[in-house]
Amino acid sequence: MSADEAATMFHSGMTVGMSGFTKAGDCKALPDALAQRAREEGLQLTVITGASLGNDNDGLMAEAGLLARRMPFQADPVLRREINAGRVMFMDQHLSETVEQLRCGSLPPVDVAIVEAVAIREDGSIVPTTSVGNTASFVQQAGKVIVELNLAMPLALEGMHDIYIPGERPRRQPIPLTSVSERIGSTAISVDPQRIAAIVITNSVDSPSSNLPPDAETQAIARHVVDFFSSEVSAGRLTPALLPLQAGIGTIANAVLHGLLESSFSGMTMYSEVLQDSTFELLDSGQFTFASASSITLSAEMNRKFLDNVERYASRLVLRPQEISNHPEIVRRLGIIGINTALEFDIYGNVNSTHVGGTHMMNGIGGSGDFARNAHLSIFVTKSVAKNGAISSVVPMVTHVDHTEHDVDIVATEWGLADLRGLAPRERAALIIERCVHPEYRDMLRSYHARACAAGGHTPHLLAEAFEWHQRYAATGTMLEKVAEPA
Amino acid sequence: MSADEAATMFHSGMTVGMSGFTKAGDCKALPDALAQRAREEGLQLTVITGASLGNDNDGLMAEAGLLARRMPFQADPVLRREINAGRVMFMDQHLSETVEQLRCGSLPPVDVAIVEAVAIREDGSIVPTTSVGNTASFVQQAGKVIVELNLAMPLALEGMHDIYIPGERPRRQPIPLTSVSERIGSTAISVDPQRIAAIVITNSVDSPSSNLPPDAETQAIARHVVDFFSSEVSAGRLTPALLPLQAGIGTIANAVLHGLLESSFSGMTMYSEVLQDSTFELLDSGQFTFASASSITLSAEMNRKFLDNVERYASRLVLRPQEISNHPEIVRRLGIIGINTALEFDIYGNVNSTHVGGTHMMNGIGGSGDFARNAHLSIFVTKSVAKNGAISSVVPMVTHVDHTEHDVDIVATEWGLADLRGLAPRERAALIIERCVHPEYRDMLRSYHARACAAGGHTPHLLAEAFEWHQRYAATGTMLEKVAEPA
C-alpha cells in the first residue's frame, strides 16, 4: 500500500505508536503522509514513540499541526517551539515507563502502531531495524499495525533483537536477565497477521547522529572521568572491566566513552539505551566485549560501515525494548555506571537535564532517570560554561530539577570532577565549587554558599538570590555580575 | 556485659550500624552509653540506622555531640536542630540504597553493628524484634556485633522475619519475590558467633508512634483517595483487592489507610516499609489479607494489643530488610499503590517532602522515592494549608524537589484530588489549582499560572516570583498577599 493510502486509516483523536528511538528505526513514509492529511483536513493525533525521531519527522508533523499530544521524548527544533508555545501537549517521561503506563491504563491505549521493519516472517512476526524502542508493546496493544518495510536496511540485522515484554502485574515474574549479553526473548515481534493492516515499502537510511567531534573541553571531561575510574580500580572498588556502562545520547557523553580508547581498561561492556560511534570504536579496539541497547545512532560514515559489516558485529550486539534496556530492575541488578549530560547542576548536585531557564523544554529527560536512580555510579557531565562564558552550568540553584542530589554521585566539567559519595550537602557544595566551576564564577558561588550557610539549614539557600543568575542572564545577556567589555 | 562496658569498644572515627526503623526495634541501651562517652571523652561516630530511632536516642546522641555523621533518616527535634546548624553532617538517602552503597564501597564500611534481638539461636543467628531495617547487612559487614537482647519483646516474634540479602554485582540473580506474602530468606540473621563481641540485656518497649488521630481534613483526604480507587475499579483498571498498598509514616498517610475501613474493598494487601495502627485495624476487619514491611510502629495501645497477640497476626505478617521492602525491582514488579505525604507540592506536581523553606531539613526523604518512582500509582497527600492558613501547601514552585513531576500521578488535599496521569504540565497546573488548592490561595495561583503561560515555555514559571510566597511568609508570617487583621 502507498503511505498516502495507509494514512487514510487514521482519524482525529487516535493514539498512534510509532517506532523510532534517537533517530534510529523511525518510520520514513507515514509521518509525512499523516502531516499531509493534517494540512489538508486538520487531522490531529496523539503520537507516542520510543524516543526522538529522525528525518525531520517530528518537525514535519508539528509544523502541520498533526500533534495534539506527544510523548515521551523529542529533539526537534520545530516541535520544541510548538511545545514551548503550549500548542503541543508534551509528556516528558522516563523512557522505561511509557509502555508500563500504557499497559496498566494510566495512558489511553494505542489504536494504531506504525513500525519500521527489515523483514516480516512467514508467521507474520516483525523484525525491527536499528531500534526496538517501544515497538513491541505498541504492536501488542494496537488494533491495527502498519509496517514500513525498509529496503535500505540489511537483512543481516535479523537476529540482533531480543524481544521480551514483562507480564501482567501483580503476578509478574522476575525479568530473567542477569548479564549484559544474555538473551531472554525472541528475535522478532510476534503479531497476528490479521492485525497487519498495511505494508508500505520504503528505502532510506536513518538520519545521522548530530554529535559534534570531541574538543579540548570534552576531552578534558573524559580525562577526569577516566582518571576517576582508574582511582576506583586502584581502590579495589572496580575491576579493569569496570561495570556495564551507560552513556546518554549526545556529544559529551559520547566523548567520555571515546576517551576510554586511551585507557588501559579492557573486557568492558555496555548496557545502555543507545549505541553511538564511540561504542563501535571500542568494539573495534577490542576493549568492549559486548554492547546491549535499544537503538544504534551513528554518524553517516560510521553508519555506512556498520550497515556494510553487520555480520562482524552481530555476535557482540543486542537490541532490546527500551523497557528492558532501561529497566530499574536490571540497572540495579547489573550495577550500571551511568554517564549522562546535565544542562546545569547546582552547588548541591541537583541536575536540570531538560528546561532552559527553568521553563523551556530542550529535549526531555529520556532515560537519564532510569539509569541515574539505580546506578552503581551515577555520573553527570557538562561543560562549565555555555554561550562563550555568559552562562555558568553550575548555579546556586537549578531552575528545574530532573535528578535530585540523592541520584547524583559524581559531577564533572572540564575543570575537574567532584566525587560526592558519602557527603552531606554543605560538603558537596564546597567540593563542587572548587572542582567543577569555571574560575570566572567561583567567587560568586563561594560568596553565595557562605552567605547561605550563615543563614542556616541542611541545604542552605538564599531564596531571594537563588535564581538571580538566571534573571541577570535574561536581562543582560550574561550571568556575570559585571558585563564584560565587548572584545 | 553492661552497656557502659560495651561502649568502651568504640573509638572516634568509627562507623556504627544500629538497628531501628521508624522507632521500631532500635537499641535501648547503647545509644545512651555512647552519648555518655561523648560527653566525657568527646567520642565522635558515624551512625547509620534503618531509619528514625525512638526513645530520644537521636536527640541524646546529637545533644552529646556523638554524631559526626548520620544517615539515612531521622525524625528528632534535637538532631534536626544540629543538622540544620551544620554541626551534624546528615546524608538524606533513599532507604533502599544505604546498604547497596555500603556493599559497593560508596560509603565507608560499618565497623560495629549494634542490633536489638528477641533471641540468639544456638548457632549464633540473631532474631530481630519489631524491625529489620538495615540490620542484616550491618551484621554481615561489621567486624564486631553487639546484641541488645530485649526481654520486653515476646519470643513469639521469632518466625516473623524474612532475611534476604541480594548477591554481589554484576552477577546478581533476580530477587525471587513475586507476591506480597512470599518468603525468600531465613527467619534469623546468621553471623559467626566469634563476631558477637557483647550481649547487653534490656527490658523496654519501643516508643509509641506520634501519629495524630484522624480529623475532618485527613478524613476528607481519605474520602477523595477512596473515591478515586472506586472509580479505578469501575473503569476496570483495578480490582476490589486494589494492588499492594504502601503508606508513608505519619498522620495523613495513616488516616488514608484508616479511611479504607469505610470502603467495600476486600482481599487487600500491603507491601510497605512500615505498618501503622491502620494496618492492624484492616487486618482485624478482614479487609487486609496480608501485610509485608520492614517495621511495625504503633500507638502505645495498639502496640500492647499486638505484643500480647503476636500469634494471632503471625501468619499474616512478614518483616523484611528495608532493601527488600523498598526495592525498585519489587515495587515495579508488584505494581504498588504508593501513598506518601508531601510537605508542599507545586502547580506542576513536583513534591518537596523534606525541606522547610527550601533549606531546613524536617526528617528526610525516607522510602518515598523508592516507592513513588516505580509505583503503579504514585499518590501524594497533604492538607492544603498549614499554620492556620498562613502557609499554602500548594505553591508556584517548590523550594526543594524530592519527587519530580515524572514520579507523581495523583495529588490530593482535603479540597479534592487531581489525577495527573497523561497530562502535560500546563494541564496539570490547571487541574491542581482547581481541585487541590485552598480557596484563599486559588486566585493567586491562577494569576501566577496565567502570567507564566503568557511568558511561554513547556513548564511556565516567572523566576522573579517563583519563591515570592515563601519570602513573604518569612517576612510577614503569611503567604497571603494581604496580611489578615489580628483576631
PDB file of N, CA and C in Angstrom, chain A residues 69 83-84 90-92 94 96-97 100 105-106 169 172 174 237 328-329 332-333 355 359 361 369 373-374 399 401 404 406-407 421-422 424 426-427 457-459 461 464 467 471, chain B residues 69 83-84 90-92 94 96-97 100 105-106 169 172 174 237 328-329 332-333 355 359 361 369 373-374 397 401 404 406-407 421-422 424 426-427 457-459 461 464 467 471:
ATOM      1  N   ARG A  69      -0.853  15.708  20.958  1.00  0.00           N
ATOM      2  CA  ARG A  69      -0.192  15.243  22.158  1.00  0.00           C
ATOM      3  C   ARG A  69       0.987  14.371  21.721  1.00  0.00           C
ATOM      4  N   ILE A  83       5.923  22.990  21.447  1.00  0.00           N
ATOM      5  CA  ILE A  83       5.741  22.563  22.847  1.00  0.00           C
ATOM      6  C   ILE A  83       5.841  23.775  23.768  1.00  0.00           C
ATOM      7  N   ASN A  84       6.858  24.580  23.561  1.00  0.00           N
ATOM      8  CA  ASN A  84       7.086  25.711  24.464  1.00  0.00           C
ATOM      9  C   ASN A  84       6.046  26.824  24.292  1.00  0.00           C
ATOM     10  N   PHE A  90       3.004  18.066  25.527  1.00  0.00           N
ATOM     11  CA  PHE A  90       4.125  17.114  25.541  1.00  0.00           C
ATOM     12  C   PHE A  90       4.238  16.488  26.912  1.00  0.00           C
ATOM     13  N   MET A  91       4.315  15.174  26.960  1.00  0.00           N
ATOM     14  CA  MET A  91       4.598  14.487  28.213  1.00  0.00           C
ATOM     15  C   MET A  91       6.009  13.950  28.156  1.00  0.00           C
ATOM     16  N   ASP A  92       6.822  14.508  29.037  1.00  0.00           N
ATOM     17  CA  ASP A  92       8.239  14.175  29.151  1.00  0.00           C
ATOM     18  C   ASP A  92       8.323  13.028  30.160  1.00  0.00           C
ATOM     19  N   HIS A  94      10.114   9.217  31.835  1.00  0.00           N
ATOM     20  CA  HIS A  94      11.184   8.223  31.948  1.00  0.00           C
ATOM     21  C   HIS A  94      10.956   7.184  30.838  1.00  0.00           C
ATOM     22  N   SER A  96      11.697   4.172  30.375  1.00  0.00           N
ATOM     23  CA  SER A  96      11.297   2.794  30.715  1.00  0.00           C
ATOM     24  C   SER A  96       9.824   2.711  31.080  1.00  0.00           C
ATOM     25  N   GLU A  97       9.166   3.861  31.261  1.00  0.00           N
ATOM     26  CA  GLU A  97       7.844   3.824  31.896  1.00  0.00           C
ATOM     27  C   GLU A  97       6.659   3.937  30.950  1.00  0.00           C
ATOM     28  N   GLU A 100       4.757   0.735  30.375  1.00  0.00           N
ATOM     29  CA  GLU A 100       4.158   0.293  31.646  1.00  0.00           C
ATOM     30  C   GLU A 100       2.853   1.061  31.881  1.00  0.00           C
ATOM     31  N   GLY A 105      -3.171   1.127  31.868  1.00  0.00           N
ATOM     32  CA  GLY A 105      -4.302   2.015  31.630  1.00  0.00           C
ATOM     33  C   GLY A 105      -4.109   3.434  32.137  1.00  0.00           C
ATOM     34  N   SER A 106      -2.896   3.762  32.611  1.00  0.00           N
ATOM     35  CA  SER A 106      -2.652   5.147  33.026  1.00  0.00           C
ATOM     36  C   SER A 106      -2.592   6.073  31.818  1.00  0.00           C
ATOM     37  N   ARG A 169       0.905  -7.398  36.042  1.00  0.00           N
ATOM     38  CA  ARG A 169       1.032  -7.292  37.489  1.00  0.00           C
ATOM     39  C   ARG A 169      -0.328  -7.628  38.126  1.00  0.00           C
ATOM     40  N   ARG A 172       3.520 -10.726  38.071  1.00  0.00           N
ATOM     41  CA  ARG A 172       4.663 -10.709  37.163  1.00  0.00           C
ATOM     42  C   ARG A 172       5.847 -11.492  37.739  1.00  0.00           C
ATOM     43  N   PRO A 174      10.089 -12.316  37.790  1.00  0.00           N
ATOM     44  CA  PRO A 174      11.320 -11.529  37.608  1.00  0.00           C
ATOM     45  C   PRO A 174      11.726 -11.501  36.131  1.00  0.00           C
ATOM     46  N   ARG A 237      37.512  -0.910  44.191  1.00  0.00           N
ATOM     47  CA  ARG A 237      36.051  -0.813  44.083  1.00  0.00           C
ATOM     48  C   ARG A 237      35.541  -1.148  42.688  1.00  0.00           C
ATOM     49  N   PRO A 328      14.652  -0.357  35.758  1.00  0.00           N
ATOM     50  CA  PRO A 328      15.264  -0.220  37.077  1.00  0.00           C
ATOM     51  C   PRO A 328      15.703  -1.560  37.664  1.00  0.00           C
ATOM     52  N   GLU A 329      14.908  -2.594  37.436  1.00  0.00           N
ATOM     53  CA  GLU A 329      15.262  -3.916  37.960  1.00  0.00           C
ATOM     54  C   GLU A 329      16.625  -4.363  37.444  1.00  0.00           C
ATOM     55  N   ARG A 332      19.697  -1.819  38.452  1.00  0.00           N
ATOM     56  CA  ARG A 332      20.137  -2.061  39.826  1.00  0.00           C
ATOM     57  C   ARG A 332      20.855  -3.408  39.949  1.00  0.00           C
ATOM     58  N   ARG A 333      20.327  -4.420  39.264  1.00  0.00           N
ATOM     59  CA  ARG A 333      20.912  -5.759  39.394  1.00  0.00           C
ATOM     60  C   ARG A 333      22.329  -5.808  38.832  1.00  0.00           C
ATOM     61  N   HIS A 355      15.169  21.759  31.080  1.00  0.00           N
ATOM     62  CA  HIS A 355      14.457  23.033  30.949  1.00  0.00           C
ATOM     63  C   HIS A 355      15.411  24.232  30.920  1.00  0.00           C
ATOM     64  N   THR A 359      12.035  26.885  32.266  1.00  0.00           N
ATOM     65  CA  THR A 359      10.704  26.952  31.643  1.00  0.00           C
ATOM     66  C   THR A 359      10.641  26.282  30.262  1.00  0.00           C
ATOM     67  N   MET A 361      11.434  23.669  27.398  1.00  0.00           N
ATOM     68  CA  MET A 361      11.893  22.302  27.165  1.00  0.00           C
ATOM     69  C   MET A 361      12.953  22.261  26.069  1.00  0.00           C
ATOM     70  N   GLY A 369      16.942   9.319  34.042  1.00  0.00           N
ATOM     71  CA  GLY A 369      16.423   8.984  35.369  1.00  0.00           C
ATOM     72  C   GLY A 369      16.368   7.484  35.612  1.00  0.00           C
ATOM     73  N   ARG A 373      18.994   6.808  38.916  1.00  0.00           N
ATOM     74  CA  ARG A 373      18.429   6.419  40.212  1.00  0.00           C
ATOM     75  C   ARG A 373      19.019   5.107  40.728  1.00  0.00           C
ATOM     76  N   ASN A 374      19.248   4.166  39.832  1.00  0.00           N
ATOM     77  CA  ASN A 374      19.620   2.827  40.292  1.00  0.00           C
ATOM     78  C   ASN A 374      21.042   2.419  39.962  1.00  0.00           C
ATOM     79  N   THR A 399      17.025  25.718  38.077  1.00  0.00           N
ATOM     80  CA  THR A 399      15.683  26.265  37.881  1.00  0.00           C
ATOM     81  C   THR A 399      14.650  25.172  37.609  1.00  0.00           C
ATOM     82  N   VAL A 401      14.362  20.707  38.381  1.00  0.00           N
ATOM     83  CA  VAL A 401      15.062  19.518  38.876  1.00  0.00           C
ATOM     84  C   VAL A 401      14.566  18.283  38.128  1.00  0.00           C
ATOM     85  N   THR A 404      17.461  14.568  41.562  1.00  0.00           N
ATOM     86  CA  THR A 404      17.768  15.165  42.856  1.00  0.00           C
ATOM     87  C   THR A 404      19.149  14.712  43.305  1.00  0.00           C
ATOM     88  N   HIS A 406      20.054  13.034  45.600  1.00  0.00           N
ATOM     89  CA  HIS A 406      20.100  11.623  46.000  1.00  0.00           C
ATOM     90  C   HIS A 406      20.597  10.724  44.876  1.00  0.00           C
ATOM     91  N   ASP A 407      20.404  11.165  43.655  1.00  0.00           N
ATOM     92  CA  ASP A 407      20.643  10.309  42.494  1.00  0.00           C
ATOM     93  C   ASP A 407      21.884  10.724  41.711  1.00  0.00           C
ATOM     94  N   ARG A 421      30.019  11.114  46.806  1.00  0.00           N
ATOM     95  CA  ARG A 421      29.541   9.972  47.596  1.00  0.00           C
ATOM     96  C   ARG A 421      29.852  10.169  49.081  1.00  0.00           C
ATOM     97  N   GLY A 422      28.869   9.909  49.897  1.00  0.00           N
ATOM     98  CA  GLY A 422      29.073   9.959  51.344  1.00  0.00           C
ATOM     99  C   GLY A 422      29.136  11.358  51.926  1.00  0.00           C
ATOM    100  N   ALA A 424      27.508  15.212  52.918  1.00  0.00           N
ATOM    101  CA  ALA A 424      26.313  15.998  53.225  1.00  0.00           C
ATOM    102  C   ALA A 424      26.283  17.221  52.303  1.00  0.00           C
ATOM    103  N   ARG A 426      26.356  20.511  52.563  1.00  0.00           N
ATOM    104  CA  ARG A 426      27.351  21.578  52.691  1.00  0.00           C
ATOM    105  C   ARG A 426      28.723  21.137  52.174  1.00  0.00           C
ATOM    106  N   GLU A 427      29.035  19.850  52.374  1.00  0.00           N
ATOM    107  CA  GLU A 427      30.313  19.325  51.877  1.00  0.00           C
ATOM    108  C   GLU A 427      30.291  19.188  50.360  1.00  0.00           C
ATOM    109  N   GLY A 457      20.548  25.929  57.805  1.00  0.00           N
ATOM    110  CA  GLY A 457      19.805  24.904  57.090  1.00  0.00           C
ATOM    111  C   GLY A 457      20.685  23.749  56.656  1.00  0.00           C
ATOM    112  N   HIS A 458      20.012  22.631  56.397  1.00  0.00           N
ATOM    113  CA  HIS A 458      20.707  21.437  55.909  1.00  0.00           C
ATOM    114  C   HIS A 458      21.212  21.677  54.491  1.00  0.00           C
ATOM    115  N   THR A 459      20.399  22.355  53.683  1.00  0.00           N
ATOM    116  CA  THR A 459      20.742  22.691  52.303  1.00  0.00           C
ATOM    117  C   THR A 459      20.611  24.208  52.188  1.00  0.00           C
ATOM    118  N   HIS A 461      20.312  27.960  51.354  1.00  0.00           N
ATOM    119  CA  HIS A 461      19.996  28.753  50.162  1.00  0.00           C
ATOM    120  C   HIS A 461      19.524  30.133  50.600  1.00  0.00           C
ATOM    121  N   ALA A 464      15.886  34.633  47.866  1.00  0.00           N
ATOM    122  CA  ALA A 464      15.791  35.878  47.096  1.00  0.00           C
ATOM    123  C   ALA A 464      16.850  35.945  45.994  1.00  0.00           C
ATOM    124  N   PHE A 467      17.730  32.375  42.048  1.00  0.00           N
ATOM    125  CA  PHE A 467      17.623  32.422  40.580  1.00  0.00           C
ATOM    126  C   PHE A 467      18.135  33.730  40.003  1.00  0.00           C
ATOM    127  N   GLN A 471      18.040  35.286  36.103  1.00  0.00           N
ATOM    128  CA  GLN A 471      17.329  36.534  35.797  1.00  0.00           C
ATOM    129  C   GLN A 471      18.298  37.551  35.187  1.00  0.00           C
TER     130      GLN A 471
ATOM    131  N   ARG B  69      28.469  12.189  61.822  1.00  0.00           N
ATOM    132  CA  ARG B  69      27.818  11.935  60.539  1.00  0.00           C
ATOM    133  C   ARG B  69      26.665  10.981  60.810  1.00  0.00           C
ATOM    134  N   ILE B  83      21.544  19.271  62.678  1.00  0.00           N
ATOM    135  CA  ILE B  83      21.730  19.128  61.224  1.00  0.00           C
ATOM    136  C   ILE B  83      21.597  20.488  60.545  1.00  0.00           C
ATOM    137  N   ASN B  84      20.560  21.214  60.891  1.00  0.00           N
ATOM    138  CA  ASN B  84      20.305  22.492  60.214  1.00  0.00           C
ATOM    139  C   ASN B  84      21.321  23.566  60.595  1.00  0.00           C
ATOM    140  N   PHE B  90      24.558  15.274  57.762  1.00  0.00           N
ATOM    141  CA  PHE B  90      23.451  14.330  57.568  1.00  0.00           C
ATOM    142  C   PHE B  90      23.353  13.962  56.106  1.00  0.00           C
ATOM    143  N   MET B  91      23.282  12.672  55.817  1.00  0.00           N
ATOM    144  CA  MET B  91      23.025  12.223  54.455  1.00  0.00           C
ATOM    145  C   MET B  91      21.616  11.664  54.404  1.00  0.00           C
ATOM    146  N   ASP B  92      20.809  12.356  53.655  1.00  0.00           N
ATOM    147  CA  ASP B  92      19.400  12.025  53.465  1.00  0.00           C
ATOM    148  C   ASP B  92      19.337  11.074  52.267  1.00  0.00           C
ATOM    149  N   HIS B  94      17.615   7.595  49.916  1.00  0.00           N
ATOM    150  CA  HIS B  94      16.567   6.622  49.617  1.00  0.00           C
ATOM    151  C   HIS B  94      16.814   5.402  50.502  1.00  0.00           C
ATOM    152  N   SER B  96      16.151   2.344  50.402  1.00  0.00           N
ATOM    153  CA  SER B  96      16.580   1.065  49.814  1.00  0.00           C
ATOM    154  C   SER B  96      18.051   1.081  49.431  1.00  0.00           C
ATOM    155  N   GLU B  97      18.680   2.260  49.475  1.00  0.00           N
ATOM    156  CA  GLU B  97      20.006   2.364  48.849  1.00  0.00           C
ATOM    157  C   GLU B  97      21.193   2.324  49.802  1.00  0.00           C
ATOM    158  N   GLU B 100      23.164  -0.883  49.779  1.00  0.00           N
ATOM    159  CA  GLU B 100      23.761  -1.069  48.449  1.00  0.00           C
ATOM    160  C   GLU B 100      25.056  -0.244  48.360  1.00  0.00           C
ATOM    161  N   GLY B 105      31.063  -0.063  48.400  1.00  0.00           N
ATOM    162  CA  GLY B 105      32.180   0.794  48.793  1.00  0.00           C
ATOM    163  C   GLY B 105      31.950   2.271  48.564  1.00  0.00           C
ATOM    164  N   SER B 106      30.744   2.656  48.168  1.00  0.00           N
ATOM    165  CA  SER B 106      30.474   4.093  48.012  1.00  0.00           C
ATOM    166  C   SER B 106      30.387   4.777  49.370  1.00  0.00           C
ATOM    167  N   ARG B 169      27.175  -7.739  42.698  1.00  0.00           N
ATOM    168  CA  ARG B 169      27.044  -7.374  41.302  1.00  0.00           C
ATOM    169  C   ARG B 169      28.400  -7.562  40.613  1.00  0.00           C
ATOM    170  N   ARG B 172      24.623 -10.677  40.076  1.00  0.00           N
ATOM    171  CA  ARG B 172      23.478 -10.857  40.977  1.00  0.00           C
ATOM    172  C   ARG B 172      22.314 -11.535  40.260  1.00  0.00           C
ATOM    173  N   PRO B 174      18.105 -12.453  40.062  1.00  0.00           N
ATOM    174  CA  PRO B 174      16.863 -11.740  40.385  1.00  0.00           C
ATOM    175  C   PRO B 174      16.459 -12.000  41.842  1.00  0.00           C
ATOM    176  N   ARG B 237      -9.588  -0.657  35.839  1.00  0.00           N
ATOM    177  CA  ARG B 237      -8.124  -0.560  35.964  1.00  0.00           C
ATOM    178  C   ARG B 237      -7.619  -1.153  37.273  1.00  0.00           C
ATOM    179  N   PRO B 328      13.282  -1.173  44.264  1.00  0.00           N
ATOM    180  CA  PRO B 328      12.662  -0.804  42.994  1.00  0.00           C
ATOM    181  C   PRO B 328      12.250  -2.023  42.169  1.00  0.00           C
ATOM    182  N   GLU B 329      13.064  -3.061  42.201  1.00  0.00           N
ATOM    183  CA  GLU B 329      12.739  -4.270  41.434  1.00  0.00           C
ATOM    184  C   GLU B 329      11.384  -4.839  41.863  1.00  0.00           C
ATOM    185  N   ARG B 332       8.259  -2.228  41.330  1.00  0.00           N
ATOM    186  CA  ARG B 332       7.820  -2.216  39.933  1.00  0.00           C
ATOM    187  C   ARG B 332       7.139  -3.524  39.557  1.00  0.00           C
ATOM    188  N   ARG B 333       7.677  -4.641  40.051  1.00  0.00           N
ATOM    189  CA  ARG B 333       7.125  -5.949  39.678  1.00  0.00           C
ATOM    190  C   ARG B 333       5.709  -6.127  40.214  1.00  0.00           C
ATOM    191  N   HIS B 355      12.289  19.679  52.972  1.00  0.00           N
ATOM    192  CA  HIS B 355      12.978  20.910  53.338  1.00  0.00           C
ATOM    193  C   HIS B 355      11.999  22.066  53.591  1.00  0.00           C
ATOM    194  N   THR B 359      15.317  25.008  52.773  1.00  0.00           N
ATOM    195  CA  THR B 359      16.645  24.976  53.396  1.00  0.00           C
ATOM    196  C   THR B 359      16.731  24.066  54.621  1.00  0.00           C
ATOM    197  N   MET B 361      15.992  20.944  56.947  1.00  0.00           N
ATOM    198  CA  MET B 361      15.571  19.548  56.932  1.00  0.00           C
ATOM    199  C   MET B 361      14.512  19.281  57.989  1.00  0.00           C
ATOM    200  N   GLY B 369      10.783   7.966  47.748  1.00  0.00           N
ATOM    201  CA  GLY B 369      11.309   7.893  46.384  1.00  0.00           C
ATOM    202  C   GLY B 369      11.389   6.468  45.867  1.00  0.00           C
ATOM    203  N   ARG B 373       8.782   6.357  42.489  1.00  0.00           N
ATOM    204  CA  ARG B 373       9.346   6.233  41.141  1.00  0.00           C
ATOM    205  C   ARG B 373       8.785   5.039  40.389  1.00  0.00           C
ATOM    206  N   ASN B 374       8.577   3.925  41.088  1.00  0.00           N
ATOM    207  CA  ASN B 374       8.222   2.693  40.387  1.00  0.00           C
ATOM    208  C   ASN B 374       6.811   2.201  40.631  1.00  0.00           C
ATOM    209  N   MET B 397       6.187  27.266  42.875  1.00  0.00           N
ATOM    210  CA  MET B 397       7.325  26.366  42.627  1.00  0.00           C
ATOM    211  C   MET B 397       7.817  25.873  43.981  1.00  0.00           C
ATOM    212  N   VAL B 401      13.096  20.028  45.604  1.00  0.00           N
ATOM    213  CA  VAL B 401      12.421  18.931  44.895  1.00  0.00           C
ATOM    214  C   VAL B 401      12.932  17.585  45.402  1.00  0.00           C
ATOM    215  N   THR B 404      10.122  14.508  41.331  1.00  0.00           N
ATOM    216  CA  THR B 404       9.804  15.329  40.167  1.00  0.00           C
ATOM    217  C   THR B 404       8.430  14.937  39.636  1.00  0.00           C
ATOM    218  N   HIS B 406       7.565  13.706  37.066  1.00  0.00           N
ATOM    219  CA  HIS B 406       7.546  12.390  36.408  1.00  0.00           C
ATOM    220  C   HIS B 406       7.069  11.295  37.341  1.00  0.00           C
ATOM    221  N   ASP B 407       7.264  11.503  38.634  1.00  0.00           N
ATOM    222  CA  ASP B 407       7.044  10.430  39.609  1.00  0.00           C
ATOM    223  C   ASP B 407       5.793  10.671  40.448  1.00  0.00           C
ATOM    224  N   ARG B 421      -2.361  11.809  35.510  1.00  0.00           N
ATOM    225  CA  ARG B 421      -1.863  10.848  34.514  1.00  0.00           C
ATOM    226  C   ARG B 421      -2.177  11.313  33.097  1.00  0.00           C
ATOM    227  N   GLY B 422      -1.197  11.235  32.241  1.00  0.00           N
ATOM    228  CA  GLY B 422      -1.404  11.556  30.837  1.00  0.00           C
ATOM    229  C   GLY B 422      -1.502  13.036  30.524  1.00  0.00           C
ATOM    230  N   ALA B 424       0.063  17.046  30.276  1.00  0.00           N
ATOM    231  CA  ALA B 424       1.238  17.898  30.120  1.00  0.00           C
ATOM    232  C   ALA B 424       1.241  18.929  31.259  1.00  0.00           C
ATOM    233  N   ARG B 426       1.103  22.196  31.619  1.00  0.00           N
ATOM    234  CA  ARG B 426       0.077  23.253  31.675  1.00  0.00           C
ATOM    235  C   ARG B 426      -1.278  22.689  32.105  1.00  0.00           C
ATOM    236  N   GLU B 427      -1.564  21.467  31.666  1.00  0.00           N
ATOM    237  CA  GLU B 427      -2.831  20.827  32.044  1.00  0.00           C
ATOM    238  C   GLU B 427      -2.812  20.405  33.514  1.00  0.00           C
ATOM    239  N   GLY B 457       6.763  28.628  27.476  1.00  0.00           N
ATOM    240  CA  GLY B 457       7.538  27.503  27.991  1.00  0.00           C
ATOM    241  C   GLY B 457       6.690  26.270  28.197  1.00  0.00           C
ATOM    242  N   HIS B 458       7.383  25.135  28.249  1.00  0.00           N
ATOM    243  CA  HIS B 458       6.722  23.853  28.497  1.00  0.00           C
ATOM    244  C   HIS B 458       6.211  23.810  29.937  1.00  0.00           C
ATOM    245  N   THR B 459       7.011  24.343  30.854  1.00  0.00           N
ATOM    246  CA  THR B 459       6.656  24.409  32.275  1.00  0.00           C
ATOM    247  C   THR B 459       6.755  25.879  32.673  1.00  0.00           C
ATOM    248  N   HIS B 461       6.968  29.426  34.190  1.00  0.00           N
ATOM    249  CA  HIS B 461       7.273  29.988  35.508  1.00  0.00           C
ATOM    250  C   HIS B 461       7.711  31.434  35.331  1.00  0.00           C
ATOM    251  N   ALA B 464      11.254  35.426  38.862  1.00  0.00           N
ATOM    252  CA  ALA B 464      11.326  36.502  39.860  1.00  0.00           C
ATOM    253  C   ALA B 464      10.258  36.343  40.946  1.00  0.00           C
ATOM    254  N   PHE B 467       9.480  32.097  44.162  1.00  0.00           N
ATOM    255  CA  PHE B 467       9.586  31.865  45.603  1.00  0.00           C
ATOM    256  C   PHE B 467       9.037  33.036  46.425  1.00  0.00           C
ATOM    257  N   GLN B 471       9.105  33.833  50.535  1.00  0.00           N
ATOM    258  CA  GLN B 471       9.779  35.022  51.065  1.00  0.00           C
ATOM    259  C   GLN B 471       8.794  35.888  51.850  1.00  0.00           C
TER     260      GLN B 471
END
